[in-house]
Coordinates of C-alpha atoms in Angstrom, one line a residue:
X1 CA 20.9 14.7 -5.2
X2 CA 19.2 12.2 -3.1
X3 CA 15.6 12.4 -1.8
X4 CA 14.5 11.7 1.6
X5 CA 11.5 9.8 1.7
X6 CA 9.5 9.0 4.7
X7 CA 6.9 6.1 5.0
X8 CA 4.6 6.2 8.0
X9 CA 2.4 2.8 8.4
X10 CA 0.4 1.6 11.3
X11 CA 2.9 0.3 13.1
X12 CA 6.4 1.9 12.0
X13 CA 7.8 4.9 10.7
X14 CA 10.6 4.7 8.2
X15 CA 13.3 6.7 6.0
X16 CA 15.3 6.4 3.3
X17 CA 17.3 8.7 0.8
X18 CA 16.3 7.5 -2.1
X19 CA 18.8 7.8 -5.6
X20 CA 16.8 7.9 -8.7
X21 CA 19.6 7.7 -10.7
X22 CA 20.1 4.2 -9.7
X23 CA 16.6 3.5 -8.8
X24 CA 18.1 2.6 -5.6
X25 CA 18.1 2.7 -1.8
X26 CA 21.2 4.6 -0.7
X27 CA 23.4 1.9 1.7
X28 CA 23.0 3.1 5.3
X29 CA 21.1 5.3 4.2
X30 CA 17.3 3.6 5.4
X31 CA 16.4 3.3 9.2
X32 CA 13.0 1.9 10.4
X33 CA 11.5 2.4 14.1
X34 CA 8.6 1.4 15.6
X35 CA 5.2 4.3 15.7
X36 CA 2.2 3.9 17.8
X37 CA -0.4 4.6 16.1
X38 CA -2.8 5.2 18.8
X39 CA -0.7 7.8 20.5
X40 CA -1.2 11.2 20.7
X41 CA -0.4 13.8 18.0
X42 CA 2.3 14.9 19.6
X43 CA 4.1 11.6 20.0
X44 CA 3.2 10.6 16.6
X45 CA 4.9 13.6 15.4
X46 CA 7.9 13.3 17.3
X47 CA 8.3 9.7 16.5
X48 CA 8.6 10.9 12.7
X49 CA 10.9 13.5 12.6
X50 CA 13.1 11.3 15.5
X51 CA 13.2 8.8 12.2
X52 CA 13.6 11.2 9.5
X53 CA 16.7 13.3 12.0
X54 CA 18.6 10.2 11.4
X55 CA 18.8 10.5 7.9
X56 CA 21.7 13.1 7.1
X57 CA 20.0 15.8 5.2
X58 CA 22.2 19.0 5.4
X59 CA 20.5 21.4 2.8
X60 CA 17.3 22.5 2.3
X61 CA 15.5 19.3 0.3
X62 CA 12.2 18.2 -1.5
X63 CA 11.0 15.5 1.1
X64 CA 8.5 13.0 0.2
X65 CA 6.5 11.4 2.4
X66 CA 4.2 8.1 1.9
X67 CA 1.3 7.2 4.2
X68 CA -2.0 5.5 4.1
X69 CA -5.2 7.4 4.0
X70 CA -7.7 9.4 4.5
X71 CA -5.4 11.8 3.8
X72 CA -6.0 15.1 1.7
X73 CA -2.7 14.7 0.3
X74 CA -2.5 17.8 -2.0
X75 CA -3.2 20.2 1.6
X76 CA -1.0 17.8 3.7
X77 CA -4.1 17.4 6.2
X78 CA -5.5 14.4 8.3
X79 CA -8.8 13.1 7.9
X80 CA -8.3 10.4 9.7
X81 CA -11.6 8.8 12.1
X82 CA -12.5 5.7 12.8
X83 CA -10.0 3.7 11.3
X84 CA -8.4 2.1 13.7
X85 CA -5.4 4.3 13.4
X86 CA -4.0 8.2 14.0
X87 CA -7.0 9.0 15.2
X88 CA -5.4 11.9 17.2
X89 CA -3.9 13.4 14.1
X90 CA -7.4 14.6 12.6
X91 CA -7.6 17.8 11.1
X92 CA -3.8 18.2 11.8
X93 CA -1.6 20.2 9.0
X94 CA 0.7 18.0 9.0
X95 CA 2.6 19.5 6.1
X96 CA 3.2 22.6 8.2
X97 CA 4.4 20.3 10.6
X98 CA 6.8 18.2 9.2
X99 CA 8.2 21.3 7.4
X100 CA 9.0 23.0 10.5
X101 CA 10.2 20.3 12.3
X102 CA 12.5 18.2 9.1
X103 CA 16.1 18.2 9.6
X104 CA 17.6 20.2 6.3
X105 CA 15.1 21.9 6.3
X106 CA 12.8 20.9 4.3
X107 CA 12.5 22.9 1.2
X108 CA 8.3 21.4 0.4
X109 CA 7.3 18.2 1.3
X110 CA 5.0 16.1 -1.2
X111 CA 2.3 14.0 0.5
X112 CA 1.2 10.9 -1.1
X113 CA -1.0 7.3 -1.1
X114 CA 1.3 4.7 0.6
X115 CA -0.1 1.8 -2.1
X116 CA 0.3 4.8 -4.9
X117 CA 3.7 4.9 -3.7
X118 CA 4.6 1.4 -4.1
X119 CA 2.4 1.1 -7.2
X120 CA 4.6 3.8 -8.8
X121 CA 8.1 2.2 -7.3
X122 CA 6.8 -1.1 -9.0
X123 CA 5.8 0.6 -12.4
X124 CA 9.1 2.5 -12.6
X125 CA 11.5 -0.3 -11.5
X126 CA 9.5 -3.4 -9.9
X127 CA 7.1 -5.8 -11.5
X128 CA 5.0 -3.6 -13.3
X129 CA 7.6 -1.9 -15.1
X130 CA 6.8 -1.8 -19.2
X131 CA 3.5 -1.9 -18.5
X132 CA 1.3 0.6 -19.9
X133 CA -1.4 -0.5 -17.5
X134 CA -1.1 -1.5 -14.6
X135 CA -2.9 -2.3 -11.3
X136 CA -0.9 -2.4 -7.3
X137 CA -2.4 -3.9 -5.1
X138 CA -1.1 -4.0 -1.2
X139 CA -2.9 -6.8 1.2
X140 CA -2.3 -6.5 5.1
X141 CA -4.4 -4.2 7.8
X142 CA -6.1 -3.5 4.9
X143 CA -6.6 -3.7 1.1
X144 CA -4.6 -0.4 -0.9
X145 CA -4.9 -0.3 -4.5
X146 CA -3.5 2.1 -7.5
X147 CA -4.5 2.0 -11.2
X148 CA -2.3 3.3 -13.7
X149 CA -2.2 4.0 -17.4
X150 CA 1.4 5.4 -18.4
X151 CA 2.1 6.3 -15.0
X152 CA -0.7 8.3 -14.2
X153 CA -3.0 7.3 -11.7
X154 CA -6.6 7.0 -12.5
X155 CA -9.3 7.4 -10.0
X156 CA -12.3 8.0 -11.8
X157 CA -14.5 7.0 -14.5
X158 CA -15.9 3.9 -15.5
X159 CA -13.1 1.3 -15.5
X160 CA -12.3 1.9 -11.9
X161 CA -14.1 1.6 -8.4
X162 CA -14.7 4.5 -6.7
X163 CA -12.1 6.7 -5.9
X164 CA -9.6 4.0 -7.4
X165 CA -10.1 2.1 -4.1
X166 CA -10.5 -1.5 -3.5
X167 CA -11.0 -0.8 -0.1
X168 CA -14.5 0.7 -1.1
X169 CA -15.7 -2.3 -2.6
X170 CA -17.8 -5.4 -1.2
X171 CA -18.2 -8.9 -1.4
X172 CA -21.0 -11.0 -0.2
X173 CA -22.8 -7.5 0.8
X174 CA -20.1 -6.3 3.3
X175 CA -17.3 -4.5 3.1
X176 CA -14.1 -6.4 0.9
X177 CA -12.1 -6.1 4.2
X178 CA -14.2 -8.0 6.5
X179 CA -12.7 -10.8 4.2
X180 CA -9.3 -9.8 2.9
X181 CA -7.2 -8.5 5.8
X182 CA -5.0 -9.0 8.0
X183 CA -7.7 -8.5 11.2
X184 CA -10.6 -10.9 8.6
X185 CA -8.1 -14.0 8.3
X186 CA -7.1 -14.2 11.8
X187 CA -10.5 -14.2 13.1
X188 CA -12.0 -16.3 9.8
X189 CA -9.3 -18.7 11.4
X190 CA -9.7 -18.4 15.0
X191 CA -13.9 -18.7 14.8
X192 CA -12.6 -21.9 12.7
X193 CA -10.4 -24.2 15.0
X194 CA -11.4 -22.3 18.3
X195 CA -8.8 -22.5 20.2
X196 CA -6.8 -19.9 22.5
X197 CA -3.8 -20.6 20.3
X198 CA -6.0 -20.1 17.0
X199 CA -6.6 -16.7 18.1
X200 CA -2.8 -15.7 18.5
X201 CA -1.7 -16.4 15.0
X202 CA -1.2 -13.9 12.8
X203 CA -1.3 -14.7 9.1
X204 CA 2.1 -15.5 8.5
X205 CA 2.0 -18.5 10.9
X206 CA -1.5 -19.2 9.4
X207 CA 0.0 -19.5 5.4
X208 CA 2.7 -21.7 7.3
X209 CA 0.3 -23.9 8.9
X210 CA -1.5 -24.1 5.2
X211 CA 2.0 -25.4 3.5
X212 CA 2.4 -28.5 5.8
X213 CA -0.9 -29.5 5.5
X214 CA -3.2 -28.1 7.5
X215 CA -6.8 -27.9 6.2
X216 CA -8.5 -24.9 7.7
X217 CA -5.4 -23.1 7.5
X218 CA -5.4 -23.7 3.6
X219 CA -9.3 -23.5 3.6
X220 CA -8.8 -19.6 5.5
X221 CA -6.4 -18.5 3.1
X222 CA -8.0 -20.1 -0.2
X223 CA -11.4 -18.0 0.9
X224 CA -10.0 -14.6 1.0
X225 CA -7.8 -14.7 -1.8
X226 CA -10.4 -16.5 -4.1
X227 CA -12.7 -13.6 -2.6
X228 CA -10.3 -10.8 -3.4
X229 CA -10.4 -12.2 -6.8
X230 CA -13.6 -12.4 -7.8
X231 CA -14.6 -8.7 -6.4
X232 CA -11.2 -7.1 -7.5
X233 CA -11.5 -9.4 -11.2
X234 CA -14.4 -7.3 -13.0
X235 CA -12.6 -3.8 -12.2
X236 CA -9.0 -5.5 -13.8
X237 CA -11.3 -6.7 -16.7
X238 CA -12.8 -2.8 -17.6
X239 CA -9.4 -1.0 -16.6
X240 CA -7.9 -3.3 -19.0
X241 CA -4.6 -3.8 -16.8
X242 CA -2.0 -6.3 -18.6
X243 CA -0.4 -6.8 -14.6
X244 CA -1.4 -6.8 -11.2
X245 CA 1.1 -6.7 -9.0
X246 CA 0.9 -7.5 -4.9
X247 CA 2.6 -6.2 -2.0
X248 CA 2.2 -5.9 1.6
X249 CA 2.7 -8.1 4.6
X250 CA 0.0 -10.7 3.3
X251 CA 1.8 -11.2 0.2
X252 CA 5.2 -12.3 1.9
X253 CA 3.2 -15.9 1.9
X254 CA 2.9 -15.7 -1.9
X255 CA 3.2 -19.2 -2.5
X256 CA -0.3 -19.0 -0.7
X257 CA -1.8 -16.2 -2.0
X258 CA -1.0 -16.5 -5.6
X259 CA -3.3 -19.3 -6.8
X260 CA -7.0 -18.7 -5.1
X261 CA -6.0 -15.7 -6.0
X262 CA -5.6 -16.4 -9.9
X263 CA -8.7 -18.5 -9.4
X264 CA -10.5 -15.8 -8.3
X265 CA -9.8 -13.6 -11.4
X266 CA -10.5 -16.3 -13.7
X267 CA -13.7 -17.1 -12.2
X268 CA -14.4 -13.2 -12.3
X269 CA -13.4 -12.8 -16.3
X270 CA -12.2 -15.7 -18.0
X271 CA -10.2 -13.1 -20.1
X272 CA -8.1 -12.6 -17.1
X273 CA -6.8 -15.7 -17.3
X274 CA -3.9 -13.9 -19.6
X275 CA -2.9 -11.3 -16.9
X276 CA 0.2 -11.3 -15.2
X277 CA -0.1 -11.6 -11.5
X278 CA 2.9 -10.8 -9.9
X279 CA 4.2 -10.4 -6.4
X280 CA 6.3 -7.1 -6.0
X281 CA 10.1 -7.3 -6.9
X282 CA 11.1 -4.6 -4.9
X283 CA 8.4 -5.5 -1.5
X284 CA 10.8 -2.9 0.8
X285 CA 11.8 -0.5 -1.8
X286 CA 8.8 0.1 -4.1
X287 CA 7.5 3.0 -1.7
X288 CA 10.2 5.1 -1.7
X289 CA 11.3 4.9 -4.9
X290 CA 7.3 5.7 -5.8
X291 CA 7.6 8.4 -3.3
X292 CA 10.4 10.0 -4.6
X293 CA 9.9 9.4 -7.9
X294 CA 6.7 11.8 -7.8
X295 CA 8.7 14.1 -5.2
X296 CA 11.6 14.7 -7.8
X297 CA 8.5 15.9 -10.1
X298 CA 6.7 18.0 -7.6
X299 CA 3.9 15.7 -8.9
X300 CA 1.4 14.4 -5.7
X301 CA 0.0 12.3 -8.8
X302 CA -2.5 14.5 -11.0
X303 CA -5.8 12.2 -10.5
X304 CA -7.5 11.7 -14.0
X305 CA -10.5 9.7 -15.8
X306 CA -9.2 6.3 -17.6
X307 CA -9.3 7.3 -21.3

């Protein structure tokens, strides 16, 4: 049977029934609305089961659901503070929740890391698939990240930063994403050119400014993903990955991304001047099919030291 899958980001909530048979997005079956992430728990709530009610679920189903962290995602609990986003859901069960509230109903619902999601999706039918080690990276509010070796992710030990999170490391002394975001590229780009209009574009219109010329546009773009490189390069290097594979918004401008990016690896390791860095195949699907892919297992992804 089909899994529903729900992925919650900063700015959307979406769901999908997911056929893992196919490896496949059901047709009609995915629906997207817009979340605020700064509401109150309440709204949040309601604006994810308004999404998921739209899928049709009539018997009791395994749901999965992908969303960024801090997240205890084996108790299904918020720990979010002071990230700029859901705030209001702190502390929250929201596994009780979304089980008493999911259309079906739902039957157990298996929490897990949106960029382990779309790592996973990617290893099982994207980029990284026949890989035995592979690394996901996604680039856009912030940096995710998910190292795996057969399948299994790996967050601890010596070949990986802590926790398995690029998100923890720095560059230059501060934190990696005060210079590879989303919210680190506009305003690398806005303190740049100074103007009013600077400070409205987002980094779409800034990689589109960078093809036709522009030089602080290319300059703004180079920076981050040469930086990204070189910090993220050493941890590739140890974990021995043979891929790295990119999603998120940022790396919709891959024509952008991709070489300060491969610059920055090789100036990291020289070895990694043999790794394949490639965008994601499957940018929209990769999360559910990670998602469901681990919910059709009952497996939130058993955490493990890189042999």
């Amino acid at each position: 049977m089909p899994i529903p899958v729900l992925e919650i980001g900063g700015t959307h909530v979406a769901a999908a029934l997911v056929d893992l048979t196919t490896r496949t997005m059901l047709p009609g079956g995915g629906h997207r609305d817009p979340l605020r992430a700064h509401g109150s728990a309440e709204e949040i709530i309601d604006a994810v089961l308004r999404c998921a009610a739209r899928l049709t679920v009539s018997t009791p189903r395994h749901w999965a659901v992908a969303l960024p962290g801090p997240f205890d995602h084996a108790r299904g609990i918020a720990l979010f503070e002071g990230v700029g986003k859901f705030d209001s859901l702190r502390g929250m069960d929201l596994g009780s929740a979304l089980r008493a509230g999911l259309s079906g109903p739902a039957s157990a619902v298996t929490f897990l890391n949106d960029a382990t999601a779309f790592s996973v999706g990617e290893w099982i039918a994207g980029s990284a698939f026949g890989h035995r080690r592979a690394v996901g990276v996604t680039l856009g509010t912030g940096i995710g990240s998910c190292f795996l070796a057969d399948g299994q992710v790996i967050d601890t030990g010596p070949a990986v930063p802590p926790e398995g999170r690029a998100d923890l490391l720095t560059w230059r002394g501060r934190p990696l994403e005060d210079t590879v975001s989303r919210r680190a590229i506009r305003a690398r780009y806005a303190e740049c050119v100074g103007t009013p209009t600077a400070a409205k574009a987002d980094v779409h219109t800034i990689a589109a400014a960078a093809r036709t010329g522009d030089p602080v546009a290319a300059a703004v773009i180079e920076y981050a993903l040469h930086s990204l490189g070189c910090a993220l390069g050493p941890w590739l290097a140890r974990f021995r990955a043979s891929v790295l594979v990119v999603g998120g918004s940022i790396a919709a401008s891959w024509d952008q991304v991709e070489p300060p990016l491969r610059e920055g690896l090789r100036a990291a390791d020289v070895a990694l001047a043999d790794l394949s860095v490639l965008a994601a195949s499957r940018p929209v699907e990769s999360a559910f099919l990670g998602a469901a892919h681990c919910a059709a297992r009952r497996w939130a992804p058993r955490c493990g030291e890189s042999p």
